[in-house]
């Protein structure tokens, strides 16, 4: 895997470490949040590491 195409360089990576397992982890914002159990709970964003990657990687903020 090309290290320049990992989550850490993706436009959809959100350094929202408060909701992540480790301080260097973040949230993937590619899709809307999922699994909202009831109207008072928050939806969930997938937690990813900076070294993760997927086929939706986007480096360009205008894309
Ligand atoms: S999972 Fe994919 S879309 Fe989400 S931040 Fe990582 S590379 Fe980007």
Tab-separated table of C-alpha atoms and ligand atoms in Angstrom:
chain	number	residue	atom	x	y	z
A	1	UNK	CA	0.000	0.000	0.000
A	2	UNK	CA	1.247	3.466	-0.891
A	3	UNK	CA	1.703	5.202	2.494
A	4	UNK	CA	0.694	8.536	0.965
A	5	UNK	CA	-2.789	7.100	0.344
A	6	UNK	CA	-3.575	6.193	3.948
A	7	UNK	CA	-6.283	7.668	6.143
A	8	UNK	CA	-3.839	10.198	7.625
A	9	UNK	CA	-3.656	11.937	4.210
A	10	UNK	CA	-7.328	11.547	3.291
A	11	UNK	CA	-9.743	14.469	3.226
A	12	UNK	CA	-12.314	12.377	5.080
A	13	UNK	CA	-10.043	11.658	8.072
A	14	UNK	CA	-11.122	13.647	11.129
A	15	UNK	CA	-8.647	13.897	14.002
A	16	UNK	CA	-11.411	13.551	16.526
A	17	UNK	CA	-9.315	11.647	19.035
A	18	UNK	CA	-11.855	12.021	21.844
A	19	UNK	CA	-14.019	9.403	20.126
A	20	UNK	CA	-11.143	7.184	19.011
A	21	UNK	CA	-9.445	4.266	20.710
A	22	UNK	CA	-5.958	5.803	20.567
A	23	UNK	CA	-4.861	9.472	20.390
A	24	UNK	CA	-3.517	9.004	16.870
A	25	UNK	CA	-6.744	7.414	15.615
A	26	UNK	CA	-9.540	9.384	14.019
A	27	UNK	CA	-12.954	9.174	12.458
A	28	UNK	CA	-13.793	8.448	8.827
A	29	UNK	CA	-16.317	11.018	7.576
A	30	UNK	CA	-16.842	9.511	4.130
A	31	UNK	CA	-20.343	8.268	4.964
A	32	UNK	CA	-22.989	9.671	7.300
A	33	UNK	CA	-23.011	8.327	10.856
A	34	UNK	CA	-24.683	4.986	11.388
A	35	UNK	CA	-26.337	2.935	14.137
A	36	UNK	CA	-28.243	5.555	16.053
A	37	UNK	CA	-29.987	3.318	18.613
A	38	UNK	CA	-32.555	5.936	19.647
A	39	UNK	CA	-33.391	9.609	19.133
A	40	UNK	CA	-31.268	10.795	22.087
A	41	UNK	CA	-28.076	8.900	21.248
A	42	UNK	CA	-25.415	10.012	18.820
A	43	UNK	CA	-24.779	8.355	15.494
A	44	UNK	CA	-21.478	6.518	15.144
A	45	UNK	CA	-18.638	7.350	12.765
A	46	UNK	CA	-16.151	4.573	11.947
A	47	UNK	CA	-12.898	4.801	13.923
A	48	UNK	CA	-9.808	4.362	11.741
A	49	UNK	CA	-6.094	4.485	12.378
A	50	UNK	CA	-3.859	6.851	10.453
A	51	UNK	CA	-2.345	3.814	8.682
A	52	UNK	CA	-5.698	2.445	7.521
A	53	UNK	CA	-6.873	2.904	3.952
A	54	UNK	CA	-9.802	2.137	1.673
A	55	UNK	CA	-10.951	2.520	-1.901
A	56	UNK	CA	-12.582	5.913	-1.197
A	57	UNK	CA	-9.281	7.643	-0.368
A	58	UNK	CA	-9.357	11.268	-1.527
A	59	UNK	CA	-6.436	13.635	-1.143
A	60	UNK	CA	-7.949	16.578	-3.001
A	61	UNK	CA	-10.347	18.699	-0.924
A	62	UNK	CA	-12.098	19.913	-4.080
A	63	UNK	CA	-12.996	16.360	-5.181
B	1	LIG	S1	-11.428	4.849	5.500
B	1	LIG	FE1	-11.147	5.563	3.385
B	1	LIG	S2	-12.444	7.374	3.142
B	1	LIG	FE2	-12.197	6.953	5.356
B	1	LIG	S3	-10.487	8.256	5.984
B	1	LIG	FE3	-9.652	6.237	5.466
B	1	LIG	S4	-9.047	6.350	3.286
B	1	LIG	FE4	-10.420	8.083	3.745
